[in-house]
Amino acid sequence: SLPPSCFDKSPHKDFAAQIADMLRVIDYLQSVFADEMSKVTEFFPAWLAAHDRVQQQCEYWQLSPLLASFGSSLLERAILDATCRLDRVSFAEAVRTNRFGIDPALVHRELHGLGPRDWLPAMPTRSIFVRQTVGLGDPLTIDEIPPAERLHDGWPQSLEEYIARRGVHYCKIKVSNRLEQDLE
């Protein structure tokens, strides 16, 4: 599902307009990726060119750079997954052996001569920590939820419940850019 308001904070846009913008960017990117992938044989240079093109187009359309990156991420993940499946390798192996043609120097000249193998561990990590996003309107404690609004579906509803039940160690806290309100 598409997450409106995560990438475009324009207060004048309603839900339908935000979804339309997301679909517009994704549609544009499909043609851009098809065009760029027809010109080169490696993923990374094509991705970089597509990334630059969509950023420029979104700037022209007056859309958020985050929205451009969101649209790009949908297509890039699908292409990376398809490549791994076609080559019958794990994502970790594909990155480690640089099947995608990742050249960090194309982004930062200082990284010339380096590749993914230079900063990846010898073996992929077997576990990760999950991060819980705490939204502006999310209840922090059970007591903040009026009894009539409590969901009885067996799932945590407050941050307090998520921490107790899921062992969440890391949170991303959304703020409103109003210091006093955010501190509270």
CSV table of C-alpha atoms in Angstrom, one decimal:
chain,number,residue,atom,x,y,z
A,1,SER,CA,0.0,0.0,0.0
A,2,LEU,CA,1.1,3.6,-0.6
A,3,PRO,CA,1.8,5.6,2.5
A,4,PRO,CA,0.6,9.2,1.9
A,5,SER,CA,1.9,12.0,4.0
A,6,CYS,CA,5.2,10.2,4.6
A,7,PHE,CA,6.9,11.8,1.6
A,8,ASP,CA,4.9,14.9,1.0
A,9,LYS,CA,4.1,17.1,3.9
A,10,SER,CA,2.1,19.7,1.9
A,11,PRO,CA,-0.9,20.6,4.0
A,12,HIS,CA,-3.0,21.6,1.0
A,13,LYS,CA,-2.9,18.2,-0.5
A,14,ASP,CA,-5.5,15.7,0.4
A,15,PHE,CA,-5.2,11.9,0.4
A,16,ALA,CA,-6.3,11.5,-3.2
A,17,ALA,CA,-3.8,14.1,-4.5
A,18,GLN,CA,-0.9,12.5,-2.6
A,19,ILE,CA,-1.7,9.1,-4.0
A,20,ALA,CA,-2.0,10.6,-7.5
A,21,ASP,CA,1.5,12.1,-7.1
A,22,MET,CA,2.9,8.8,-5.9
A,23,LEU,CA,1.5,7.0,-8.9
A,24,ARG,CA,2.7,9.7,-11.3
A,25,VAL,CA,6.2,9.4,-10.0
A,26,ILE,CA,6.2,5.6,-10.2
A,27,ASP,CA,4.7,5.7,-13.7
A,28,TYR,CA,7.4,8.1,-14.8
A,29,LEU,CA,10.1,6.0,-13.2
A,30,GLN,CA,9.0,2.9,-15.1
A,31,SER,CA,9.7,4.6,-18.4
A,32,VAL,CA,13.0,6.1,-17.1
A,33,PHE,CA,14.3,2.8,-15.8
A,34,ALA,CA,13.3,1.1,-19.1
A,35,ASP,CA,15.2,3.8,-21.0
A,36,GLU,CA,18.3,3.8,-18.8
A,37,MET,CA,18.4,0.0,-18.6
A,38,SER,CA,18.4,-0.3,-22.4
A,39,LYS,CA,21.6,1.9,-22.6
A,40,VAL,CA,23.9,0.1,-20.2
A,41,THR,CA,24.6,-3.5,-19.0
A,42,GLU,CA,25.1,-2.8,-15.3
A,43,PHE,CA,22.5,-1.8,-12.8
A,44,PHE,CA,24.3,0.9,-10.8
A,45,PRO,CA,25.1,3.4,-13.6
A,46,ALA,CA,21.5,3.0,-15.0
A,47,TRP,CA,20.1,3.4,-11.5
A,48,LEU,CA,22.2,6.6,-10.9
A,49,ALA,CA,21.1,8.1,-14.2
A,50,ALA,CA,17.4,7.2,-13.4
A,51,HIS,CA,17.8,8.7,-9.9
A,52,ASP,CA,19.1,12.0,-11.3
A,53,ARG,CA,16.4,12.2,-13.9
A,54,VAL,CA,13.5,11.6,-11.4
A,55,GLN,CA,15.0,14.1,-8.9
A,56,GLN,CA,15.1,16.7,-11.7
A,57,GLN,CA,11.6,15.8,-12.9
A,58,CYS,CA,10.1,15.9,-9.4
A,59,GLU,CA,11.8,19.3,-8.8
A,60,TYR,CA,10.1,20.5,-12.0
A,61,TRP,CA,6.7,19.1,-10.9
A,62,GLN,CA,7.4,20.7,-7.4
A,63,LEU,CA,7.2,17.4,-5.7
A,64,SER,CA,9.3,16.3,-2.7
A,65,PRO,CA,12.8,14.7,-3.3
A,66,LEU,CA,11.6,12.1,-0.8
A,67,LEU,CA,8.8,11.2,-3.1
A,68,ALA,CA,11.2,10.8,-6.0
A,69,SER,CA,13.4,8.4,-3.9
A,70,PHE,CA,10.3,6.5,-2.7
A,71,GLY,CA,9.2,5.8,-6.3
A,72,SER,CA,12.7,4.9,-7.3
A,73,SER,CA,13.1,2.5,-4.4
A,74,LEU,CA,10.1,0.4,-5.6
A,75,LEU,CA,11.6,-0.2,-9.0
A,76,GLU,CA,15.2,-0.7,-7.8
A,77,ARG,CA,14.2,-3.3,-5.3
A,78,ALA,CA,12.2,-5.2,-7.9
A,79,ILE,CA,15.1,-5.1,-10.4
A,80,LEU,CA,17.6,-6.2,-7.7
A,81,ASP,CA,15.4,-9.1,-6.6
A,82,ALA,CA,14.8,-10.2,-10.2
A,83,THR,CA,18.5,-10.1,-10.9
A,84,CYS,CA,19.3,-12.3,-7.9
A,85,ARG,CA,16.5,-14.7,-8.8
A,86,LEU,CA,17.7,-14.9,-12.4
A,87,ASP,CA,21.3,-15.5,-11.3
A,88,ARG,CA,20.1,-17.8,-8.4
A,89,VAL,CA,22.2,-16.0,-5.8
A,90,SER,CA,21.3,-14.4,-2.5
A,91,PHE,CA,21.2,-10.6,-2.3
A,92,ALA,CA,24.2,-10.7,0.0
A,93,GLU,CA,26.3,-12.7,-2.5
A,94,ALA,CA,25.2,-10.4,-5.4
A,95,VAL,CA,26.3,-7.3,-3.5
A,96,ARG,CA,29.5,-8.8,-2.2
A,97,THR,CA,30.5,-10.0,-5.7
A,98,ASN,CA,29.2,-6.7,-7.2
A,99,ARG,CA,26.8,-8.2,-9.7
A,100,PHE,CA,25.1,-4.8,-9.8
A,101,GLY,CA,28.2,-2.8,-10.9
A,102,ILE,CA,28.2,-0.6,-7.8
A,103,ASP,CA,30.9,2.1,-8.2
A,104,PRO,CA,30.9,4.4,-5.2
A,105,ALA,CA,33.3,6.8,-7.0
A,106,LEU,CA,30.4,7.8,-9.4
A,107,VAL,CA,28.7,9.4,-6.3
A,108,HIS,CA,31.8,10.4,-4.3
A,109,ARG,CA,35.2,10.6,-6.1
A,110,GLU,CA,37.0,10.0,-2.8
A,111,LEU,CA,35.7,6.4,-2.9
A,112,HIS,CA,37.6,5.6,-6.1
A,113,GLY,CA,38.8,2.0,-6.1
A,114,LEU,CA,36.4,0.9,-3.3
A,115,GLY,CA,33.5,-1.4,-3.7
A,116,PRO,CA,30.9,-3.2,-1.5
A,117,ARG,CA,33.3,-6.0,-0.6
A,118,ASP,CA,35.5,-3.4,1.2
A,119,TRP,CA,32.9,-2.5,3.8
A,120,LEU,CA,30.7,-5.6,4.1
A,121,PRO,CA,31.3,-8.3,6.7
A,122,ALA,CA,32.5,-11.7,5.4
A,123,MET,CA,29.2,-13.2,6.3
A,124,PRO,CA,25.7,-11.6,6.2
A,125,THR,CA,24.2,-10.7,9.6
A,126,ARG,CA,21.8,-13.3,10.8
A,127,SER,CA,19.6,-10.9,12.9
A,128,ILE,CA,18.7,-7.3,13.0
A,129,PHE,CA,16.9,-4.9,15.4
A,130,VAL,CA,13.5,-3.7,14.3
A,131,ARG,CA,12.8,0.0,14.6
A,132,GLN,CA,9.3,1.2,15.7
A,133,THR,CA,8.2,4.5,14.2
A,134,VAL,CA,6.4,6.7,16.6
A,135,GLY,CA,4.0,9.0,14.8
A,136,LEU,CA,2.8,12.4,15.9
A,137,GLY,CA,-0.6,11.1,17.0
A,138,ASP,CA,0.5,7.7,18.3
A,139,PRO,CA,-0.4,7.0,21.9
A,140,LEU,CA,2.7,6.4,24.0
A,141,THR,CA,1.0,4.7,27.0
A,142,ILE,CA,-2.1,2.5,27.4
A,143,ASP,CA,-3.6,5.2,29.7
A,144,GLU,CA,-3.6,7.7,26.8
A,145,ILE,CA,-6.1,5.6,24.9
A,146,PRO,CA,-9.7,6.2,26.0
A,147,PRO,CA,-11.5,2.9,26.9
A,148,ALA,CA,-14.0,3.4,24.0
A,149,GLU,CA,-11.1,3.7,21.5
A,150,ARG,CA,-9.2,0.6,22.7
A,151,LEU,CA,-8.8,-2.1,20.0
A,152,HIS,CA,-9.3,-5.6,21.2
A,153,ASP,CA,-7.6,-7.3,18.3
A,154,GLY,CA,-4.7,-8.9,20.2
A,155,TRP,CA,-2.2,-6.4,18.8
A,156,PRO,CA,-0.3,-3.7,20.6
A,157,GLN,CA,-1.9,-0.2,20.3
A,158,SER,CA,0.5,2.0,22.3
A,159,LEU,CA,4.3,2.3,22.2
A,160,GLU,CA,4.4,1.0,25.7
A,161,GLU,CA,2.7,-2.2,24.6
A,162,TYR,CA,5.0,-2.6,21.6
A,163,ILE,CA,8.0,-2.3,23.8
A,164,ALA,CA,6.7,-4.8,26.4
A,165,ARG,CA,5.5,-7.3,23.9
A,166,ARG,CA,8.0,-7.1,21.0
A,167,GLY,CA,11.1,-6.0,22.9
A,168,VAL,CA,11.5,-2.9,20.7
A,169,HIS,CA,14.9,-1.3,21.4
A,170,TYR,CA,15.0,1.5,18.8
A,171,CYS,CA,12.4,4.1,17.8
A,172,LYS,CA,12.2,6.7,15.1
A,173,ILE,CA,10.2,9.6,16.6
A,174,LYS,CA,8.4,11.9,14.3
A,175,VAL,CA,8.3,15.5,15.4
A,176,SER,CA,6.2,18.4,14.2
A,177,ASN,CA,9.0,21.1,14.2
A,178,ARG,CA,7.3,22.8,17.2
A,179,LEU,CA,10.0,22.6,19.9
A,180,GLU,CA,7.8,22.9,23.0
A,181,GLN,CA,5.1,20.5,21.7
A,182,ASP,CA,7.7,18.0,20.5
A,183,LEU,CA,9.6,18.0,23.8
A,184,GLU,CA,6.3,17.4,25.7
